[in-house]
Short mmCIF file of C-alpha atoms in Angstrom, two decimals:
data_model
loop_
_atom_site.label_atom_id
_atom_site.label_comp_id
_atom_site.label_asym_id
_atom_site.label_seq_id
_atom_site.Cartn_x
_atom_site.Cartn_y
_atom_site.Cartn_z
CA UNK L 1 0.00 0.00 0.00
CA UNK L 2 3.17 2.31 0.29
CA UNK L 3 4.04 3.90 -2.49
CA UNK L 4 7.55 4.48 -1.46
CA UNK L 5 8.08 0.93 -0.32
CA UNK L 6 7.15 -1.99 -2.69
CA UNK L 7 7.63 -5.38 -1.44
CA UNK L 8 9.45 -7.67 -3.36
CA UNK L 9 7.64 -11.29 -4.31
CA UNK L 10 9.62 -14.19 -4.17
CA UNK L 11 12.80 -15.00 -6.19
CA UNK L 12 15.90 -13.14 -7.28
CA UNK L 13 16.41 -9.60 -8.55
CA UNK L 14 18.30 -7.39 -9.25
CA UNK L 15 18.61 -4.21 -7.40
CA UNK L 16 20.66 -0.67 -8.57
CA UNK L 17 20.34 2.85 -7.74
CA UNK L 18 19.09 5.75 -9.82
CA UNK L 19 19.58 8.79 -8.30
CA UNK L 20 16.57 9.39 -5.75
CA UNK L 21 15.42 5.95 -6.06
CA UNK L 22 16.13 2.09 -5.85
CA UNK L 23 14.93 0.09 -8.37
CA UNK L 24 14.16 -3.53 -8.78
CA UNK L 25 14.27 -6.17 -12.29
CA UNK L 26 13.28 -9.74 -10.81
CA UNK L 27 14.83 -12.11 -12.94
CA UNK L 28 13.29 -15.16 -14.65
CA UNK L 29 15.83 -17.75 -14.72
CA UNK L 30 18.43 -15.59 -15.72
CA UNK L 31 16.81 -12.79 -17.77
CA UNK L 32 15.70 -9.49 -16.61
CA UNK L 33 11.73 -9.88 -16.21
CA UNK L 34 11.19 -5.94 -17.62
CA UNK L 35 7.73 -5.37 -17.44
CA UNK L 36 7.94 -6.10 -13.98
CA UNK L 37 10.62 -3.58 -13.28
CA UNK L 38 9.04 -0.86 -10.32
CA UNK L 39 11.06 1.05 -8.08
CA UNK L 40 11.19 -0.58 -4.56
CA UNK L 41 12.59 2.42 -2.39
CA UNK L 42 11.69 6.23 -3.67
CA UNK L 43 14.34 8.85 -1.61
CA UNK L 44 13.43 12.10 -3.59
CA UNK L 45 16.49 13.70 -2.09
CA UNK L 46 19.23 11.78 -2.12
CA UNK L 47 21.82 10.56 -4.71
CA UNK L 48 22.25 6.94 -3.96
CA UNK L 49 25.19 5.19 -5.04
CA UNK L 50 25.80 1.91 -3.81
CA UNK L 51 23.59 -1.16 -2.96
CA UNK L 52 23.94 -4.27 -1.24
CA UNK L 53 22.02 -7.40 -0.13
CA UNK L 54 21.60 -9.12 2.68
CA UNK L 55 20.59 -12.40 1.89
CA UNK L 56 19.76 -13.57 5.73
CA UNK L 57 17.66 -10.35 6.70
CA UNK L 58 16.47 -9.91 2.87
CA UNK L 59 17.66 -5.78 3.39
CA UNK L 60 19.07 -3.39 0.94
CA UNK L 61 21.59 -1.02 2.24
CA UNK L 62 22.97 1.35 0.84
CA UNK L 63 25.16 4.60 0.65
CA UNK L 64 23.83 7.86 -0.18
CA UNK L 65 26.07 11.31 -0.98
CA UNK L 66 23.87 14.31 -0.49
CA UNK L 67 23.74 13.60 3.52
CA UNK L 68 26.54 11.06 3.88
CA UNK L 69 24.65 8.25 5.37
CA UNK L 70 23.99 4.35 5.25
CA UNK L 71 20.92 2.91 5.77
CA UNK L 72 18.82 -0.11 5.06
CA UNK L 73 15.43 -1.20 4.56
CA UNK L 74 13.65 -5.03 4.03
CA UNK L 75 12.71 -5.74 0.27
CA UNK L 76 9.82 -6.84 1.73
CA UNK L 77 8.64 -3.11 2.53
CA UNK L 78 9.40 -1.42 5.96
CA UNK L 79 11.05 2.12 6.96
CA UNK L 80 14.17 3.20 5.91
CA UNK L 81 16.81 3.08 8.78
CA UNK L 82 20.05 4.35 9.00
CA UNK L 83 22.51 2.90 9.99
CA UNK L 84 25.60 5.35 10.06
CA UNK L 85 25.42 8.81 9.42
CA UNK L 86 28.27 10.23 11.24
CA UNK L 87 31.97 10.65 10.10
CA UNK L 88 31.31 9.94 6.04
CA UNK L 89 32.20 12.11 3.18
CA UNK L 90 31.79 10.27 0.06
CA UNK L 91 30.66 6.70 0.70
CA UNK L 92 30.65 4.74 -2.52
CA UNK L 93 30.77 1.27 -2.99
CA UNK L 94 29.07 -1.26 0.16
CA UNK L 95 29.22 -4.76 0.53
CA UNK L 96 27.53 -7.24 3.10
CA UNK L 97 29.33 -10.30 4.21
CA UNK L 98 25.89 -12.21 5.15
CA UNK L 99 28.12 -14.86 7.46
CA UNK L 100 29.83 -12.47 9.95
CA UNK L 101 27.39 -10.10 9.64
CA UNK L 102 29.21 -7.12 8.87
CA UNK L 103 29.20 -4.19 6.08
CA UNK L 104 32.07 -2.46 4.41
CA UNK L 105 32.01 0.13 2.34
CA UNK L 106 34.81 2.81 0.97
CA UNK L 107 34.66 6.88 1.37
CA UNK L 108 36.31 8.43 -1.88
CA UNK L 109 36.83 11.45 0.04
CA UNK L 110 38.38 10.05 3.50
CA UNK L 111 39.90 7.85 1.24
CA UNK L 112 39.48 4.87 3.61
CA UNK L 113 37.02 1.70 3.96
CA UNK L 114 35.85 0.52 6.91
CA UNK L 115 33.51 -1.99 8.64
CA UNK L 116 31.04 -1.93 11.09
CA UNK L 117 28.37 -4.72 12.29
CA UNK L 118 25.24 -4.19 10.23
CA UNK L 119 23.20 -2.16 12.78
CA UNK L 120 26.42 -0.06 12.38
CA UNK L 121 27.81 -0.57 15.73
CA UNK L 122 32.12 -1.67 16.15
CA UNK L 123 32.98 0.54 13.27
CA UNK L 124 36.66 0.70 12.31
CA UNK L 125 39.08 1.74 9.70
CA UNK L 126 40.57 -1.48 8.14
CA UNK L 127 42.48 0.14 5.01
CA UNK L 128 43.51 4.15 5.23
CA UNK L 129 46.54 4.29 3.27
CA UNK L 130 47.46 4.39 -0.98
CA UNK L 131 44.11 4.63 -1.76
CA UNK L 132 43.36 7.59 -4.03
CA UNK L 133 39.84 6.85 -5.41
CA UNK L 134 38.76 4.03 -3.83
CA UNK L 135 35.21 2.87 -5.58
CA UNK L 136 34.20 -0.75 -5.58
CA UNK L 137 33.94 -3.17 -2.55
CA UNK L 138 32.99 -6.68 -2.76
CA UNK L 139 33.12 -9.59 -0.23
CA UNK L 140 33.79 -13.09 -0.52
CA UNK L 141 32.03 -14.41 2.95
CA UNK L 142 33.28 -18.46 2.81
CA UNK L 143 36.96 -17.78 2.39
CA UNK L 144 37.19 -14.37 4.35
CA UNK L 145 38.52 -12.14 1.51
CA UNK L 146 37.58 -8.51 0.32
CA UNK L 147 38.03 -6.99 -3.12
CA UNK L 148 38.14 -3.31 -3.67
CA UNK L 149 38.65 -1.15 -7.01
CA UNK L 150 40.71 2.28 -7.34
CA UNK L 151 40.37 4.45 -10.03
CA UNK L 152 43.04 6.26 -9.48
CA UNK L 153 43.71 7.92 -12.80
CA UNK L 154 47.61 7.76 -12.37
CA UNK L 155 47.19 3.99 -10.97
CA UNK L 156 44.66 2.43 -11.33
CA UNK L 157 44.51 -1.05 -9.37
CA UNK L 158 42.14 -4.21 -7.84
CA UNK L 159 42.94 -5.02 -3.94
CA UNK L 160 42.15 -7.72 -1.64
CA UNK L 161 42.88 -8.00 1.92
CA UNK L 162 41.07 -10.13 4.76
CA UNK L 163 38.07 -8.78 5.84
CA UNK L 164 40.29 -7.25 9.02
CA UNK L 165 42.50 -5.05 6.41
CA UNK L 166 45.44 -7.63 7.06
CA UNK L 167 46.96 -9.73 4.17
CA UNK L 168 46.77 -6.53 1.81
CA UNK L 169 47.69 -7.38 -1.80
CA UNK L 170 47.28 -5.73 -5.19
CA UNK L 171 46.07 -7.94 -7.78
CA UNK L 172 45.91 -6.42 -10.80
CA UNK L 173 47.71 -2.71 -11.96
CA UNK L 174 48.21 -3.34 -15.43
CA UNK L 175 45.84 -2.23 -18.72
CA UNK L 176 43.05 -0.55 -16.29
CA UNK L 177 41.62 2.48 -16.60
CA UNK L 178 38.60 3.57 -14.49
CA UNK L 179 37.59 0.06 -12.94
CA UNK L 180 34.32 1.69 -11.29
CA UNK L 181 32.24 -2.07 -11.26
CA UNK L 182 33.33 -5.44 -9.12
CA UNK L 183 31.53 -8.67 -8.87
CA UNK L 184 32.73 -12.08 -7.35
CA UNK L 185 31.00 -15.14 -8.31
CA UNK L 186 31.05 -17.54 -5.61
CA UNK L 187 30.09 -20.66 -7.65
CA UNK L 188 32.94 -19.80 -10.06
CA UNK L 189 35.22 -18.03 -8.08
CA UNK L 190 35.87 -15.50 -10.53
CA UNK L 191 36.44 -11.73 -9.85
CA UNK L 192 34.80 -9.99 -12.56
CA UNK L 193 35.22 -5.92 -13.49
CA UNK L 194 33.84 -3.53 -15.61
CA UNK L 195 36.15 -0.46 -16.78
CA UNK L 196 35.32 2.90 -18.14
CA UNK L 197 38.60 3.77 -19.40
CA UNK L 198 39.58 0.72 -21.12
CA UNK L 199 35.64 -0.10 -22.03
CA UNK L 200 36.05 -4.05 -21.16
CA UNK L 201 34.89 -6.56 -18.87
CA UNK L 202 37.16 -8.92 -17.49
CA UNK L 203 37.29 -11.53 -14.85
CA UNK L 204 39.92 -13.52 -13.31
CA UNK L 205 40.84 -15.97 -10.78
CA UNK L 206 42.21 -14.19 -7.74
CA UNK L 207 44.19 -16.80 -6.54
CA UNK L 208 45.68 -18.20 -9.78
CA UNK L 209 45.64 -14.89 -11.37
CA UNK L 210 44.60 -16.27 -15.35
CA UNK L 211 42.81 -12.90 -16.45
CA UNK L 212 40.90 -13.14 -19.54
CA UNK L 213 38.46 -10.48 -21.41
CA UNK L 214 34.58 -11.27 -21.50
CA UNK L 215 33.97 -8.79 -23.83
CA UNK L 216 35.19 -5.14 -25.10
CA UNK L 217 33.61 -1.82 -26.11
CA UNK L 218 31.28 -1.24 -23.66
CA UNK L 219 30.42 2.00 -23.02
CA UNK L 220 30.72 3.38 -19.44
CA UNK L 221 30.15 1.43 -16.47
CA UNK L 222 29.60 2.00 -13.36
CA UNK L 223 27.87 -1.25 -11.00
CA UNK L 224 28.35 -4.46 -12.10
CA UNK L 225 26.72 -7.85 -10.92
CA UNK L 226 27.03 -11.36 -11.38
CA UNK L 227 24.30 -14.04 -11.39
CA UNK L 228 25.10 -17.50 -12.64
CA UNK L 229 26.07 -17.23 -16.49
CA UNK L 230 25.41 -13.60 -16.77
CA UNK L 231 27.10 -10.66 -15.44
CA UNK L 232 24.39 -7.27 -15.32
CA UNK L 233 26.66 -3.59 -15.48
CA UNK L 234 24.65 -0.28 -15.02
CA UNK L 235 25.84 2.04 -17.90
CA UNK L 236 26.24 5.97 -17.53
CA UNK L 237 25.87 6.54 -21.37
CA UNK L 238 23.04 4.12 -22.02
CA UNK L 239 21.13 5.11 -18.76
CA UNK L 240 20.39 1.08 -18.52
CA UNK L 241 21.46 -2.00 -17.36
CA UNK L 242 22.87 -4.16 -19.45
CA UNK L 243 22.96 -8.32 -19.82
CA UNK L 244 26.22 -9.90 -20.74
CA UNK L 245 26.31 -13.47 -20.99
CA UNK L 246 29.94 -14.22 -20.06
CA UNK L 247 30.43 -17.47 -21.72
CA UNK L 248 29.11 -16.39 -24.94
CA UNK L 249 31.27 -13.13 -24.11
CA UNK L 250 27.95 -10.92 -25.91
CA UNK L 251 25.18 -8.89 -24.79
CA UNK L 252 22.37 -10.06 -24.13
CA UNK L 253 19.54 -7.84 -22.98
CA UNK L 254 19.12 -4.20 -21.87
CA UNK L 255 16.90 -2.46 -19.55
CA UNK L 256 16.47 1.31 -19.67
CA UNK L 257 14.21 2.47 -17.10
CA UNK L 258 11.53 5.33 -18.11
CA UNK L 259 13.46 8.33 -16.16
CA UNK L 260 16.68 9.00 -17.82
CA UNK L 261 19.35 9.85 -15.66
CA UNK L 262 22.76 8.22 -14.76
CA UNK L 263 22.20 4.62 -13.02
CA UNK L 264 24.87 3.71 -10.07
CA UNK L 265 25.45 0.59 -8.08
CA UNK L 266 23.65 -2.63 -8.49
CA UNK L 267 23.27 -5.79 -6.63
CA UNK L 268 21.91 -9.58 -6.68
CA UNK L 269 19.08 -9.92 -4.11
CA UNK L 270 19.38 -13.79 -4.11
CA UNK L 271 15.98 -15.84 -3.63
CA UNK L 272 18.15 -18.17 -0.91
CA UNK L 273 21.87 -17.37 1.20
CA UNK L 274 24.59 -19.42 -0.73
CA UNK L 275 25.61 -22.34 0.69
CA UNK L 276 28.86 -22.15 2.49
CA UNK L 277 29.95 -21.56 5.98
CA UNK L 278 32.14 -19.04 7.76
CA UNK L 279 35.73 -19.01 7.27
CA UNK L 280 36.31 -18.51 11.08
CA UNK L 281 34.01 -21.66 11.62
CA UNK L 282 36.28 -23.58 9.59
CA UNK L 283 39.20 -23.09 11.89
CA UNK Q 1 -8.47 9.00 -1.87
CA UNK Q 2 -10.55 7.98 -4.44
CA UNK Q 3 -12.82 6.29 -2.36
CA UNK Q 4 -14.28 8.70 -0.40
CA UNK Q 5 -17.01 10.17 -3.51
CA UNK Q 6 -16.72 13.54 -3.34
CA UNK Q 7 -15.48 16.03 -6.48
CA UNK Q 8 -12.26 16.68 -4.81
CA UNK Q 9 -10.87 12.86 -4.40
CA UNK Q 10 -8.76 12.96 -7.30
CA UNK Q 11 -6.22 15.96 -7.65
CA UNK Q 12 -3.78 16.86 -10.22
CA UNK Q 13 -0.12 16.09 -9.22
CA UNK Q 14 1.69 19.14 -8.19
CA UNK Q 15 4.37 18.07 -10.21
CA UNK Q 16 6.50 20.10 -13.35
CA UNK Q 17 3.69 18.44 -16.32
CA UNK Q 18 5.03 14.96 -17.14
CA UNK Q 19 5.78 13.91 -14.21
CA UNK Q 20 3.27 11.45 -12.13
CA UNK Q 21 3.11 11.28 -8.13
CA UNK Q 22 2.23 8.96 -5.29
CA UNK Q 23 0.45 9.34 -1.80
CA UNK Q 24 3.34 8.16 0.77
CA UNK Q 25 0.61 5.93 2.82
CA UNK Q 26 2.17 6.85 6.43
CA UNK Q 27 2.44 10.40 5.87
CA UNK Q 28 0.33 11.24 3.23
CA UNK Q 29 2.61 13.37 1.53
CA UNK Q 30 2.57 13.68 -2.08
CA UNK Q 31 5.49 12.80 -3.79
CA UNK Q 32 6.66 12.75 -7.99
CA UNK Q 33 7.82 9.69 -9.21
CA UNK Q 34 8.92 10.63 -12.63
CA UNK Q 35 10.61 14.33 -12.80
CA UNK Q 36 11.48 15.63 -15.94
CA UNK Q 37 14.96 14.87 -17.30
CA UNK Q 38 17.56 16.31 -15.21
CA UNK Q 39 15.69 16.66 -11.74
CA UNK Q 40 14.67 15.29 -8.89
CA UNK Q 41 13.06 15.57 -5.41
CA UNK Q 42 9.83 15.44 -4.06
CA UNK Q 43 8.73 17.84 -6.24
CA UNK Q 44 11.47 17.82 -8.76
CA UNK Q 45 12.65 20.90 -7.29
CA UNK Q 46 16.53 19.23 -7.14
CA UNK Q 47 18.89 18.59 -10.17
CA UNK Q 48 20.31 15.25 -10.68
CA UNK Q 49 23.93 14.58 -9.57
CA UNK Q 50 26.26 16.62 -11.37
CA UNK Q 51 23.87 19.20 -11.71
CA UNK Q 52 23.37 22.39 -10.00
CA UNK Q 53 20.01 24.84 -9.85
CA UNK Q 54 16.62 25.48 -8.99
CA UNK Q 55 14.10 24.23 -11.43
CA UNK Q 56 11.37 25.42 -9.46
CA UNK Q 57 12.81 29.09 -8.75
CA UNK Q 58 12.21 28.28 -5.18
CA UNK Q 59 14.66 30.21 -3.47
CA UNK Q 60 14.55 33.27 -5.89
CA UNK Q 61 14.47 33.30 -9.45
CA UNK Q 62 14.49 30.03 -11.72
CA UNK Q 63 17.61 28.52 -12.49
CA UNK Q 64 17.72 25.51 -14.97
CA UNK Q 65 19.99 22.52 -13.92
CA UNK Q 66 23.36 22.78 -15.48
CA UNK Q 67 26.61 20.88 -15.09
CA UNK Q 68 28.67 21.36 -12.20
CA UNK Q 69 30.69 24.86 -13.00
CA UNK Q 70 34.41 24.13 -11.61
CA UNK Q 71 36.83 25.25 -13.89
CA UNK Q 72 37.97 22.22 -15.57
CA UNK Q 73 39.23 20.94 -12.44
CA UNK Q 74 36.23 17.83 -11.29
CA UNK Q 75 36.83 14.73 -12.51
CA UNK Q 76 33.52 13.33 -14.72
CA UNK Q 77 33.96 9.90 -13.31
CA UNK Q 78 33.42 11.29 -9.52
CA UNK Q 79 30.05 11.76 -8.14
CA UNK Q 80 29.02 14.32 -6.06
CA UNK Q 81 31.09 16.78 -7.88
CA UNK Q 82 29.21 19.48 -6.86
CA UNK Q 83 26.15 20.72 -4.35
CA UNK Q 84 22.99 20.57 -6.41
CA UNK Q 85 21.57 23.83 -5.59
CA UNK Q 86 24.25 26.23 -5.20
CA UNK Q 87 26.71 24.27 -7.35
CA UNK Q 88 29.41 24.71 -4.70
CA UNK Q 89 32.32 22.49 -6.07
CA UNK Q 90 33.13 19.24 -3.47
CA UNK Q 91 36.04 17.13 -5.29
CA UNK Q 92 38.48 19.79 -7.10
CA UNK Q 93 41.38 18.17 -8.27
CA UNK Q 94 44.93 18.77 -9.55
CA UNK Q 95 45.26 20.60 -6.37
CA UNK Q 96 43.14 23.45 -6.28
CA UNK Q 97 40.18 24.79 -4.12
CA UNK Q 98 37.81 26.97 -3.44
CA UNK Q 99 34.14 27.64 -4.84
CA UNK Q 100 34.79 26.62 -8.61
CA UNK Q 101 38.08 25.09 -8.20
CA UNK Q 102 39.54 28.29 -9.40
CA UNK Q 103 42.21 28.62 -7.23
CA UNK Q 104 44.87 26.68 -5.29
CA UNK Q 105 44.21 24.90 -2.18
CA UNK Q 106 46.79 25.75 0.71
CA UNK Q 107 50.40 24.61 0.16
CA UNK Q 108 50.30 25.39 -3.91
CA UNK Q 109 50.82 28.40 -5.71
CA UNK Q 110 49.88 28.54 -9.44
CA UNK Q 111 47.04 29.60 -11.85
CA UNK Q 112 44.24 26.97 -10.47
CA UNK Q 113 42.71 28.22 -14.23
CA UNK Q 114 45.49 27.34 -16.99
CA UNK Q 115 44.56 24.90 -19.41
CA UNK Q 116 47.97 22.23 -19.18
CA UNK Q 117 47.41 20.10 -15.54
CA UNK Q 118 50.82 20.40 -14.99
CA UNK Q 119 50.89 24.17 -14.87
CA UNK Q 120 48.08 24.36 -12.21
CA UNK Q 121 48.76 24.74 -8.82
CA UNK Q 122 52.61 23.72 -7.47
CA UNK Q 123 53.61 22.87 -4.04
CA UNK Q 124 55.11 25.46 -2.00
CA UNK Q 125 57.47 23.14 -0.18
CA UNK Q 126 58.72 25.77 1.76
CA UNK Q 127 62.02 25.09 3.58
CA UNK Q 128 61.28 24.00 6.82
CA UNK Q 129 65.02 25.82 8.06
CA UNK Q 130 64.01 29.28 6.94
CA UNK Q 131 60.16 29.60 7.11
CA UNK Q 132 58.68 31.07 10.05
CA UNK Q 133 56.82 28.58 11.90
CA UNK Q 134 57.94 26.00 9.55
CA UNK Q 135 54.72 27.09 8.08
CA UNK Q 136 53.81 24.91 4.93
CA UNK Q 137 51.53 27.47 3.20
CA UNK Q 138 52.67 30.45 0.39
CA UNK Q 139 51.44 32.94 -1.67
CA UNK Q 140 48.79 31.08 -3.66
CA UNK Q 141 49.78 33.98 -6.80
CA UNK Q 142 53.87 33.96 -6.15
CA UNK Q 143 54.22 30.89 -4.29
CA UNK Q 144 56.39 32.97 -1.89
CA UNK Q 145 57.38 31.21 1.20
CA UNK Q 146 56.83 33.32 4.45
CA UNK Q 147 60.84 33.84 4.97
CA UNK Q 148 62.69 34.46 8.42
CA UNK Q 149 64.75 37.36 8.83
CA UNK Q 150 67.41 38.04 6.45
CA UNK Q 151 66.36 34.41 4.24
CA UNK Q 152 65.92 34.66 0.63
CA UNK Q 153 64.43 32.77 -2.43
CA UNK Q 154 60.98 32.04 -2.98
CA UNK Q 155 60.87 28.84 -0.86
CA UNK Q 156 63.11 30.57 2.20
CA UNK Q 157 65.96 27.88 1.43
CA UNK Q 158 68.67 30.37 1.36
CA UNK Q 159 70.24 33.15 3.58
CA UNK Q 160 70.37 36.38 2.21
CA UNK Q 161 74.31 38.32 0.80
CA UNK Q 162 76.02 38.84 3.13
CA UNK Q 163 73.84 36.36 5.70
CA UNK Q 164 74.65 32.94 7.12
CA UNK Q 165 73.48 30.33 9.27
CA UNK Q 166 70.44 29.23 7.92
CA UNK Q 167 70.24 25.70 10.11
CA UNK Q 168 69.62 27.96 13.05
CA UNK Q 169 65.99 28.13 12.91
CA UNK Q 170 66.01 31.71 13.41
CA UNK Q 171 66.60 33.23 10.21
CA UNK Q 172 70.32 34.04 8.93
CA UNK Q 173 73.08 36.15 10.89
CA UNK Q 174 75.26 38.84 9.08
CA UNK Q 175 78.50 37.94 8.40
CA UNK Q 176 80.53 40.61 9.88
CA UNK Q 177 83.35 40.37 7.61
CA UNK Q 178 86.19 42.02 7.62
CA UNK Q 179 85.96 44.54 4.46
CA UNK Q 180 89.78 44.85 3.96
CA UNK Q 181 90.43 41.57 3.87
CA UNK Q 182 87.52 40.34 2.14
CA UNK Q 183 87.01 39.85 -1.83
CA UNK Q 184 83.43 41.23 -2.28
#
């Protein structure tokens, strides 16, 4: 009955940011299910920029610039809450790890990320140093890594650390541009990216480091998502979210929602939590 | 509320035309869902990110949303480049400052304004030895140092003619030469 808060039926979707709203494509299998695209969250006044899931609580969160905050709400309606609103500049990219319960995100103006526990509480500082434009965040919850992009126009460069900042290691420096977009695939364990400046897609095995191109000349992305076979990027050009399949290395599909205006970070709302168990559980 | 059968139940967004609205059930405040290209807000009185004005003329006259204005010196892959009424600029780069990024932030000197990135704004790295308070700041125009007594140069590395002693701290000390037996 809220027009500001739809609730979301059953399955997976995808969720991404347009400024002043979040939006929501369920997906069919694997394809976008367009006619059934509505916007979930309306926040007239704020520029939202990143999105995550929480696959155990079934909440967005998300950061927003115009008031530096974080908040959260359930996909299947409720209030908007926030969770931090103190002590951010220019919080970007935000990513959930569903198994220790915790959120990260990166501040391209304190040029720092940090965690806290996802009502916000026991923040801290895990990474505060060489990081110029820090953008994308993602987490990989069963083996206890995180993934971070900088675009950095005079060094560009992919990170991982532990999810306590410790372990730091640069994966990848050479032939980027403006990495803006990073996805992990848990099934495949590939670390996927979308870059403005070099206009490609590309994934690669963080531990064995084979890095191979899904597919060139895109136009400028910003989010990017993975689901099974296909990978979903927001583009700044096209105002839409666009399908690649990354086997087939092609495009597959577009959505361009009716307002036309820049589209930021998107996310997987999973129907169900992967399978897999915490990393501190296993020891 | 279209349900309560009187003339007035339905009323006509009060939105810029185009755009539809929505009751927010809780509150029952009226809010547009689709604002005309380039804004925003409850009542697409905002611009989108990137954008600066006032599309609705609400706090004086009305000003169309237009990209940020900051001298060249925003990067168009940030967001949040600038504030989206006043167009305040909130991520200058190459190292300058100020409302439109047209000048130098403090510790550079240059013109925030020429064209070449490299001939923006230069560090003042002011020589800790002969600038009072070791202060790190100079002339944003001349880049001049603020020097102790008797120091020279425009980064206060260097005493004075006819001055010496620098590594004191305290500016540089005459010589007190002998002028007979010295050559200049």
């Amino acid at each position: 009955p809220r027009p500001d808060v739809h609730p979301l039926p059953p399955g997976t979707h995808l969720l991404f940011a347009q400024s002043g709203r979040i939006e929501h494509v369920p997906l069919d299998g694997h394809d976008m299910k367009k006619s059934d695209a509505k916007a979930l969250l309306h926040l007239p006044e704020k520029v939202v920029i990143g999105v995550a899931y929480d696959c155990v609580e079934k909440m967005v969160y998300w950061t927003e610039i115009t008031s530096p905050s974080i908040s959260k709400a359930s996909i299947q309606g409720g209030e908007p809450t926030a969770v931090i609103q103190s002590d951010l500049n220019s919080p970007e990219g935000i990513a959930v790890d569903h198994l220790g319960r915790t959120l990260f995100w990166t501040d391209s103006m304190k040029d720092c990320i940090e965690v806290a526990s996802l009502d916000g509480t026991k923040r801290r500082v895990i990474v505060d140093t060489d990081l110029v434009n820090p953008r994308a965040i993602i987490t990989d919850p069963p083996n206890g890594n995180l993934y971070w992009t900088d675009w950095n126009r005079d060094a560009p460069k992919i990170e991982t650390s532990y999810m306590d900042g410790s372990n730091r290691r640069v994966l990848v420096t050479d032939n980027l541009g403006l990495p803006n977009g990073l996805t992990f695939d848990s099934q495949s364990s590939l670390l996927c990216w979308a870059d403005a400046g070099t206009h490609k897609l590309e994934c690669m095995h963080p531990s064995h480091g084979d890095r191979r191109q899904v597919m060139e000349g895109i136009q400028y992305p910003f989010g990017i998502t993975s689901f099974g076979k296909n990978i979903y990027y927001t583009d700044w050009r096209r105002d839409a979210v666009v399908t690649v399949d990354r086997y087939a290395g092609r495009e597959s599909d577009e959505f361009q929602p009716q307002k036309r205006t820049k589209l930021y970070g998107i996310a997987t709302a999973l129907a169900q939590c992967p399978s897999g168990q915490n990393y501190c559980a296993v020891n | 509320d279209a349900t309560r059968g009187t003339p007035n139940d339905c009323q006509p967004c009060p939105c810029p035309a185009g755009a539809t609205c929505a009751v927010v059930f809780k509150t029952k405040e009226v809010v547009c869902t689709n604002c005309p290209a380039g804004t925003t807000g409850k009542r697409c009185e905002l611009c989108d990110d990137g954008f600066f004005g006032d599309p609705l003329g609400q706090g004086g006259p009305v000003r169309a949303c237009r990209a940020c204005k900051c001298s060249d010196n925003i990067d168009p892959n940030a967001v949040g480049n600038c504030n989206r009424e006043t167009g305040e600029c909130l991520k200058c780069i190459y190292n300058t400052d100020g409302f439109f990024c047209d000048r130098c932030k403090e510790g550079y000197y240059g013109n925030a304004l020429a064209t070449n990135p490299s001939d923006k704004c230069k560090s003042c790295s002011c020589s800790p030895l002969g600038t009072v308070d070791h202060q790190t700041a100079c002339s944003q125009v001349t880049g001049q140092c603020p020097c102790l007594p008797n120091v020279a140069e425009r980064d206060c590395s260097a005493c004075q003619p006819g001055f010496f002693n620098l590594q004191s701290g305290n500016g540089c000390e005459r010589c007190n030469c002998n002028p007979i037996g010295s050559t200049n």
